[in-house]
GROMACS .gro file of C-alpha atoms in nm:
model
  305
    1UNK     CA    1  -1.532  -0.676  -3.754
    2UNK     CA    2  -1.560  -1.002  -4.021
    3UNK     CA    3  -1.450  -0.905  -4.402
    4UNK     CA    4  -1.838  -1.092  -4.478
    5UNK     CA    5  -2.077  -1.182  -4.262
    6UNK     CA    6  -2.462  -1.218  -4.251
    7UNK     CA    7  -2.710  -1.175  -3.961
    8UNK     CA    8  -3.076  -1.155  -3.934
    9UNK     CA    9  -3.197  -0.883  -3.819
   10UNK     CA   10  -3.456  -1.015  -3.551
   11UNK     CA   11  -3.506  -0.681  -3.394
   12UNK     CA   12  -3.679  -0.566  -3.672
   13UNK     CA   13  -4.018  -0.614  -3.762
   14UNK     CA   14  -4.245  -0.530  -4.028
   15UNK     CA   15  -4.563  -0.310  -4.136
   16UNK     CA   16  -4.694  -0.357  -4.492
   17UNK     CA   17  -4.989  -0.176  -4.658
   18UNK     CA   18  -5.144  -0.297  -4.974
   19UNK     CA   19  -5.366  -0.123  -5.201
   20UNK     CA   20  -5.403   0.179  -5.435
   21UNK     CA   21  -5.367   0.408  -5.227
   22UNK     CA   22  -5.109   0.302  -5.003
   23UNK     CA   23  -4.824   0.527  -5.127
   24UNK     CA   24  -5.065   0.828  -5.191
   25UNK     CA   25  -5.156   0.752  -4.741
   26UNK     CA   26  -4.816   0.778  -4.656
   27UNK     CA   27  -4.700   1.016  -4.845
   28UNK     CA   28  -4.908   1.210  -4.604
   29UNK     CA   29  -4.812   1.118  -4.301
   30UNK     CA   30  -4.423   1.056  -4.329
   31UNK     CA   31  -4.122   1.265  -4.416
   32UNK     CA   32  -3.997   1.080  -4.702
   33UNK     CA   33  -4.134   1.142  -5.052
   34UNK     CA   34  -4.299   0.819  -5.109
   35UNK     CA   35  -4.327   0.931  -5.524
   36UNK     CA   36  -3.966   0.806  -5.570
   37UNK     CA   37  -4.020   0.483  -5.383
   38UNK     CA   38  -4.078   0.175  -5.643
   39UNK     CA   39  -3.959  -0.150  -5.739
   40UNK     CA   40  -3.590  -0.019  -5.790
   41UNK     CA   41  -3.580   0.257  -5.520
   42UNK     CA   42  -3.590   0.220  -5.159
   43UNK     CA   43  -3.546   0.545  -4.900
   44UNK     CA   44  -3.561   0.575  -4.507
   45UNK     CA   45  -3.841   0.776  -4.363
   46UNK     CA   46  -3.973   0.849  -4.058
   47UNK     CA   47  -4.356   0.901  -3.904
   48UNK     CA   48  -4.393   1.210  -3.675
   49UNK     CA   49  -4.633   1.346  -3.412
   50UNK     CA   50  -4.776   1.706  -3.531
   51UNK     CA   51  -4.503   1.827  -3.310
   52UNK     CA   52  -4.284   1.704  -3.490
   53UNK     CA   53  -4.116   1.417  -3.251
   54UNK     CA   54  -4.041   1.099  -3.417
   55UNK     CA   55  -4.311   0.769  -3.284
   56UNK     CA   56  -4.083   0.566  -3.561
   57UNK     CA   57  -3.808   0.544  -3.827
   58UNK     CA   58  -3.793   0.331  -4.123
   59UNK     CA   59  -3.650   0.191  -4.434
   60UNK     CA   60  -3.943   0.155  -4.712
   61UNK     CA   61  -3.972  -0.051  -5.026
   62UNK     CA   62  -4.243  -0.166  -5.239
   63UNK     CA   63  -4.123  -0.448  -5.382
   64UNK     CA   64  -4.401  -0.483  -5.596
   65UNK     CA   65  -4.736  -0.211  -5.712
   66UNK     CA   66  -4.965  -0.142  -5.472
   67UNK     CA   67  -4.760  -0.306  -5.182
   68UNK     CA   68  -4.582  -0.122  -4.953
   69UNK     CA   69  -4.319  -0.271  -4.649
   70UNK     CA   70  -4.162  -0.024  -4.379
   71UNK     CA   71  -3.899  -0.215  -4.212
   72UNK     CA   72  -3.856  -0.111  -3.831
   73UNK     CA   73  -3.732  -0.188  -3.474
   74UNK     CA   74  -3.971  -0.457  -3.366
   75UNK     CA   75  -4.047  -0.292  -3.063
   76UNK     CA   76  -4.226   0.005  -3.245
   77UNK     CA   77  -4.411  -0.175  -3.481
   78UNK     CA   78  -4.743  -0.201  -3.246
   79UNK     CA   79  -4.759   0.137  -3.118
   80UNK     CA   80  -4.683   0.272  -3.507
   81UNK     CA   81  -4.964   0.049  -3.601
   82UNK     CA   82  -5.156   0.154  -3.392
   83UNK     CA   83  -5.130   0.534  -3.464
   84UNK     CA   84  -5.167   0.461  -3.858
   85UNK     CA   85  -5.478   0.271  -3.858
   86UNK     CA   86  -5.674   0.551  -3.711
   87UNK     CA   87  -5.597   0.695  -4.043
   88UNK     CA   88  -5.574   0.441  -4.335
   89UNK     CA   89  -5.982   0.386  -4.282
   90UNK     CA   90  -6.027   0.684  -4.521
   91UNK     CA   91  -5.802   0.530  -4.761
   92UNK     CA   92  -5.814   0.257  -5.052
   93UNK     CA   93  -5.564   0.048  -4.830
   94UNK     CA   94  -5.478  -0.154  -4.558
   95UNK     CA   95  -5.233  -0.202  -4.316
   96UNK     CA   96  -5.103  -0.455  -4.078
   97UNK     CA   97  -4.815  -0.592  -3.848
   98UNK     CA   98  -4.625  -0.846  -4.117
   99UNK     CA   99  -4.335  -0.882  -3.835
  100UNK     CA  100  -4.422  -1.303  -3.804
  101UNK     CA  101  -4.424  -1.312  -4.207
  102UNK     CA  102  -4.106  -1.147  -4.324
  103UNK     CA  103  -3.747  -1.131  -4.211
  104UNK     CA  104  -3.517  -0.865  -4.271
  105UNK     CA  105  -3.123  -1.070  -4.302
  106UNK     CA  106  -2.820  -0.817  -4.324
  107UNK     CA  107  -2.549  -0.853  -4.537
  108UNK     CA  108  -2.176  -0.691  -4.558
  109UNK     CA  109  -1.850  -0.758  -4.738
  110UNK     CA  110  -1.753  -0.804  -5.074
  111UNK     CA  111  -1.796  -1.204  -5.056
  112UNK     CA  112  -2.173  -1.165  -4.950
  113UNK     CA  113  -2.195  -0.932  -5.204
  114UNK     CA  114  -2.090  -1.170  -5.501
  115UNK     CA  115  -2.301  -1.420  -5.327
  116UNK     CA  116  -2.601  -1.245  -5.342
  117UNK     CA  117  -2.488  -1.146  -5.712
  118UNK     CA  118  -2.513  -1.540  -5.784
  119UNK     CA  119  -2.892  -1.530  -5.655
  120UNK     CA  120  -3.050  -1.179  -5.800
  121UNK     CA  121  -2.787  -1.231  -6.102
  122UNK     CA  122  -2.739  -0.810  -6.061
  123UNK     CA  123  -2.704  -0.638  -5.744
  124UNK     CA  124  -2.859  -0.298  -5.698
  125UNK     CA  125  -2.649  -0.016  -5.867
  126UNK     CA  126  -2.701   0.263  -5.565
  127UNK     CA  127  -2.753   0.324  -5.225
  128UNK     CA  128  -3.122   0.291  -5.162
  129UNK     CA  129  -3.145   0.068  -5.469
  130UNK     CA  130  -3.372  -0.218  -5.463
  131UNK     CA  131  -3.413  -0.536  -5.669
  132UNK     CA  132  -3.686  -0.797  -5.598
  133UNK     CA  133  -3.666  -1.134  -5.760
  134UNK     CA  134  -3.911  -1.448  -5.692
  135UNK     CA  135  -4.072  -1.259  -5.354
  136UNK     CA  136  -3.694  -1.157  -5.246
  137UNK     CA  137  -3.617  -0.825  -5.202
  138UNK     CA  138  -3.269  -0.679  -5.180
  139UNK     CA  139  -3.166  -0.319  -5.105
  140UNK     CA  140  -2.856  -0.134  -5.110
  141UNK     CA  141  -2.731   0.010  -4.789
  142UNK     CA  142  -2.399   0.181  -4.854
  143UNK     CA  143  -2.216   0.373  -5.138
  144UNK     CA  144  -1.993   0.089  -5.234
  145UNK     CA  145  -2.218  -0.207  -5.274
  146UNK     CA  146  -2.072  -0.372  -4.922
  147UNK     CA  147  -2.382  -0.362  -4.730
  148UNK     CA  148  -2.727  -0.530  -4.824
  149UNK     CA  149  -3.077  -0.603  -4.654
  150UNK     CA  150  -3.275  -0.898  -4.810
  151UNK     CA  151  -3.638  -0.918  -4.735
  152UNK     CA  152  -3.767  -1.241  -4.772
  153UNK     CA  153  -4.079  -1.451  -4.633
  154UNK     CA  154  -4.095  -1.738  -4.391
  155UNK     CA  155  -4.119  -1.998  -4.708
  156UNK     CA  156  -3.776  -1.903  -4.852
  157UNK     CA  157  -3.554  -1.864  -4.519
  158UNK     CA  158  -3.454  -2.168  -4.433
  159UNK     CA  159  -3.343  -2.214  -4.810
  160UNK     CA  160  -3.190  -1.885  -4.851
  161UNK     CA  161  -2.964  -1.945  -4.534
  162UNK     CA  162  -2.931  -2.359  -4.594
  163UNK     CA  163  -2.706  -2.265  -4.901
  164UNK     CA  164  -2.548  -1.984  -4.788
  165UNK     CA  165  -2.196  -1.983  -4.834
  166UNK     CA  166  -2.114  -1.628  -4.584
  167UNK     CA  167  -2.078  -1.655  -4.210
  168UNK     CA  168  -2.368  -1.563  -3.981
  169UNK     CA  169  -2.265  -1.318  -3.705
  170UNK     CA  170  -2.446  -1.197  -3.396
  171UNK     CA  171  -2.610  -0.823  -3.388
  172UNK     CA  172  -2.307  -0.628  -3.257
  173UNK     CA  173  -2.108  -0.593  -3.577
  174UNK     CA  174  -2.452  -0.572  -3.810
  175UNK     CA  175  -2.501  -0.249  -3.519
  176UNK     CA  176  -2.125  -0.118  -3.539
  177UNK     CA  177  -2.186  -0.131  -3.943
  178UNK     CA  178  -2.477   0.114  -3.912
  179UNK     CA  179  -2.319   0.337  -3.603
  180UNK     CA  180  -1.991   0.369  -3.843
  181UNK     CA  181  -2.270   0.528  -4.118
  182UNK     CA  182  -2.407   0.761  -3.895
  183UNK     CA  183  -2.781   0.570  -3.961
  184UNK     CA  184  -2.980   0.562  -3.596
  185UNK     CA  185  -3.354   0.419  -3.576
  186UNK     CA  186  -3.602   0.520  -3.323
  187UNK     CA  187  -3.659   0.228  -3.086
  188UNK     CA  188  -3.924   0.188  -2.790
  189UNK     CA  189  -3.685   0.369  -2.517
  190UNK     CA  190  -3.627   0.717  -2.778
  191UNK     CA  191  -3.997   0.730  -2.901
  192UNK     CA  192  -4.117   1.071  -2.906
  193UNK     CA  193  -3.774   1.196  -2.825
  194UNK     CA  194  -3.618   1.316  -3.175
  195UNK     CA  195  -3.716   1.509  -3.433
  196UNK     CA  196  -3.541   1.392  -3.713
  197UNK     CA  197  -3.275   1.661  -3.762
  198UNK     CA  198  -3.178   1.508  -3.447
  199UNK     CA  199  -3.112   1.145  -3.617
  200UNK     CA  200  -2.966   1.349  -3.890
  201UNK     CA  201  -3.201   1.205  -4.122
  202UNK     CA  202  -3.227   1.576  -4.320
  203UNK     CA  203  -2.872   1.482  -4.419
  204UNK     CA  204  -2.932   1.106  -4.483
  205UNK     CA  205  -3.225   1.153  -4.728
  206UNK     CA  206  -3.524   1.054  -4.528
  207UNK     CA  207  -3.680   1.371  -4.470
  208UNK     CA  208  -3.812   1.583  -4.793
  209UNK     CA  209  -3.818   1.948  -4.773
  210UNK     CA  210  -4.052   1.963  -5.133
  211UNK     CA  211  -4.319   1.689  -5.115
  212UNK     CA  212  -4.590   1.872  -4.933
  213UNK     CA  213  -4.774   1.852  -4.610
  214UNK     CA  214  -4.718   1.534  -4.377
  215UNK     CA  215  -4.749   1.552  -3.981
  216UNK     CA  216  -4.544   1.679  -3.814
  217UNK     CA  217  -4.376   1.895  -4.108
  218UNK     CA  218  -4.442   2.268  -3.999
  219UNK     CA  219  -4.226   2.184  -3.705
  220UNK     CA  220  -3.965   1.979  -3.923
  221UNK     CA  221  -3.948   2.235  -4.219
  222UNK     CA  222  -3.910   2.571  -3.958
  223UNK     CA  223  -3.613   2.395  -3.763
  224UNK     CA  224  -3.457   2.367  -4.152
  225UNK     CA  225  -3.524   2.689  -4.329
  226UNK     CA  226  -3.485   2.944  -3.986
  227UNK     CA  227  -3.343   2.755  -3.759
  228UNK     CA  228  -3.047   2.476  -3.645
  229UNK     CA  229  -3.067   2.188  -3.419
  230UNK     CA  230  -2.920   2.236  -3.059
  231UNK     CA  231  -2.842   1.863  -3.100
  232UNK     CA  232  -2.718   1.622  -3.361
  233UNK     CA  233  -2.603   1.271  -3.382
  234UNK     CA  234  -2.251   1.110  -3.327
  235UNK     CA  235  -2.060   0.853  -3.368
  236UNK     CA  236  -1.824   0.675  -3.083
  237UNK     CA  237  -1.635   0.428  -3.008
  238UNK     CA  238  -1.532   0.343  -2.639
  239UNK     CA  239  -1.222   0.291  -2.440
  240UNK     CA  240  -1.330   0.023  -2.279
  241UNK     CA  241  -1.608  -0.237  -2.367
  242UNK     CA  242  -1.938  -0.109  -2.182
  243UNK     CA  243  -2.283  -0.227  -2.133
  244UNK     CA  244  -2.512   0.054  -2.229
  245UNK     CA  245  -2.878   0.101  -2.283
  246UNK     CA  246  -3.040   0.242  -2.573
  247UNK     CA  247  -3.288   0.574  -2.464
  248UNK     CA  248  -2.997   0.630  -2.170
  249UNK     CA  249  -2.994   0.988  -2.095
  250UNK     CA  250  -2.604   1.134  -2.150
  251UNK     CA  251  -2.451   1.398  -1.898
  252UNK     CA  252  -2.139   1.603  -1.881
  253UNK     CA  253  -2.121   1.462  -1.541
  254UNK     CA  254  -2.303   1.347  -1.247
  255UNK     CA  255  -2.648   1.568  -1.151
  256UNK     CA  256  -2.547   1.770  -1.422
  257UNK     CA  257  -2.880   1.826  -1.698
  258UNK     CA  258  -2.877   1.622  -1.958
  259UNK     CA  259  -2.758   1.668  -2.260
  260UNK     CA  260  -2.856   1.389  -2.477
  261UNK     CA  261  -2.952   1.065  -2.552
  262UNK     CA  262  -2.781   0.714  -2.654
  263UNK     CA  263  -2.964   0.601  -3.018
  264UNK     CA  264  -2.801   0.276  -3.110
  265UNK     CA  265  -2.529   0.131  -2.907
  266UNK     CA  266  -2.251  -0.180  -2.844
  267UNK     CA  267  -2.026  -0.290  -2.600
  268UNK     CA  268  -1.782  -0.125  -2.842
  269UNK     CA  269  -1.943   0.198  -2.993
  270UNK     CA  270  -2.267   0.421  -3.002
  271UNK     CA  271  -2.437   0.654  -3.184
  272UNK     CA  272  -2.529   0.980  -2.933
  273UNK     CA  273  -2.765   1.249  -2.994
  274UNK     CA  274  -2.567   1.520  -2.865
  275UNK     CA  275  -2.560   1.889  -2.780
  276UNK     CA  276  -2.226   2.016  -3.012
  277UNK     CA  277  -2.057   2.084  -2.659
  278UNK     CA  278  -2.085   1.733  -2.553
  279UNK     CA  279  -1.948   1.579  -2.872
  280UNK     CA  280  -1.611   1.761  -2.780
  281UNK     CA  281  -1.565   1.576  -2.474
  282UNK     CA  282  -1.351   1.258  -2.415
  283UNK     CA  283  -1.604   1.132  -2.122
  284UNK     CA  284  -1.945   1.139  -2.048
  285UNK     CA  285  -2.220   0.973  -1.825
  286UNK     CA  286  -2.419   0.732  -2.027
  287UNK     CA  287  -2.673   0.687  -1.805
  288UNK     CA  288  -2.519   0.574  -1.479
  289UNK     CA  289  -2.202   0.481  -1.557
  290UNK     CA  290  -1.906   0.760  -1.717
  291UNK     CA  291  -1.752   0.617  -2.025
  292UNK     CA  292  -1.438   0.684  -2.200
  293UNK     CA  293  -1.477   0.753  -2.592
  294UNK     CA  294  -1.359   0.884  -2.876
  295UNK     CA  295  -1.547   1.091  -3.140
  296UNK     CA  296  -1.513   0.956  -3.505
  297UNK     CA  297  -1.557   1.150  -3.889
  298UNK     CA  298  -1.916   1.053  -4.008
  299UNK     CA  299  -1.910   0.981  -4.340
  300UNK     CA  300  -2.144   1.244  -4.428
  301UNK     CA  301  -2.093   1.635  -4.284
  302UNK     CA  302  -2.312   1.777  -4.037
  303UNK     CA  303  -2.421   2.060  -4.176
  304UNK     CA  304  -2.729   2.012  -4.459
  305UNK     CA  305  -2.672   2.344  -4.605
   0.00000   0.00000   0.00000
């Protein structure tokens, strides 16, 4: 992986809502508490069928009042949109499909971070932090300041990137940053498949146990307080570099029943949503083909409680 490197993060798209009461809508539909989400505070979050099952994941930010943008795989952002505007009618606010508008560009490494110091002139303090300066947004990913996402719209790309100092990169090590920190994302192939204690986003702080009613959160709030997930997420690397698909069902072995899925994944590493079983092993079938891996510490533990 390169010390600093940036990468834009094409497939990701964009849903914004603007108006009064676009915080107060989604506060009631997702699991994240949207109170805590301003100008300096960012969170992840995810949007649920009532039974719970995840149609997408996001990161959201409201870079400024009454404007709010959930950044998520591209390939969601239709069938999200869809579901949400069936709802937003009864509210004072509007939402759309900003995909062709904004661009989410991902930063890591200390020299990208003292880069983007030069532009915002003070970099988010936290993870989850946010900081938005002449339409640019720019949130915090990690503990240790090493990781950014900057938000910005068509108009200030090219001259955001035309005097950028920091090495672009392709996807793969932007992905192997996030599968290192344990962070999956719901994607066209997994829709419907996770609830979020799968993702382990009750760990990761994008599912509130105290804000109320949302859909899906009888089902999400009785798996936390009386019961435990059968399956959880992982992190791997592999043995050998592999092609493999995200959605891919995982198997002990051959015609044996599933016992998971692949979330995010490389030619190098993956994240796994895995029975605890499975996460012991040193092979598994990844769809059609068995792979060779190795299991690696999250940097967060496993257990909520």
């Amino acid at each position: 992986m390169k010390s600093s490197f940036y990468t834009i993060l094409n497939l990701h798209g964009f849903l914004s809502l603007v108006g009064p009461d676009s915080a107060k809508f989604l506060q009631g539909q997702t699991t994240c508490d949207l109170d805590k989400v301003d100008q300096n505070h960012a969170t992840l979050g995810a949007y649920c069928t009532p039974k719970g099952r995840m149609i997408s994941s996001f990161l959201v930010a409201s870079p400024v009042e009454n404007t709010i943008h959930l950044r998520m795989r591209r390939d969601i952002c239709e069938s999200t949109l869809a579901v949400l505007s069936k709802y937003i009618v009864f509210s004072k606010a509007e939402i759309s499909d900003t995909s062709e508008n904004l661009t989410a560009i991902g930063f890591y490494g200390t020299e990208s971070a003292k880069w983007l110091q030069e532009i915002f002139g003070e970099l988010p303090s936290q993870q989850y932090a946010a900081k938005t300066l002449d339409g640019k947004t720019l949130i915090q990913l990690d503990q240790v300041g090493e990781q950014f996402e900057l938000w910005l719209n068509a108009e200030s790309l090219n001259t955001v990137l035309d005097s950028c100092p920091i090495t672009e990169a392709p996807l793969d090590p932007w992905i192997e940053t996030n599968i290192a920190a344990g962070i999956g994302e719901v994607c066209a192939a997994t829709q419907e498949e996770f609830i979020p204690q799968m993702l382990n986003m009750d760990i990761t702080g994008a599912v509130s146990f105290s804000k109320g009613c949302y859909t899906g959160q009888e089902v999400v709030a009785r798996m936390h307080y009386r019961g435990k997930s059968k399956r959880r997420q992982y992190a791997a690397t592999f043995n050998e570099e592999q092609t493999v698909f995200e959605g891919a069902e995982v198997r002990l072995e051959k015609d044996s029943q599933a016992v998971g899925h692949v979330v995010l994944a490389t030619d190098k590493a993956a994240l796994l949503v895995l029975t605890e079983e499975a996460a012991q092993q040193t092979q598994l079938l990844l769809g059609d083909k068995t792979v060779g891996l190795s299991f690696k510490t999250l940097p967060y533990s496993l257990d909520p409680k």
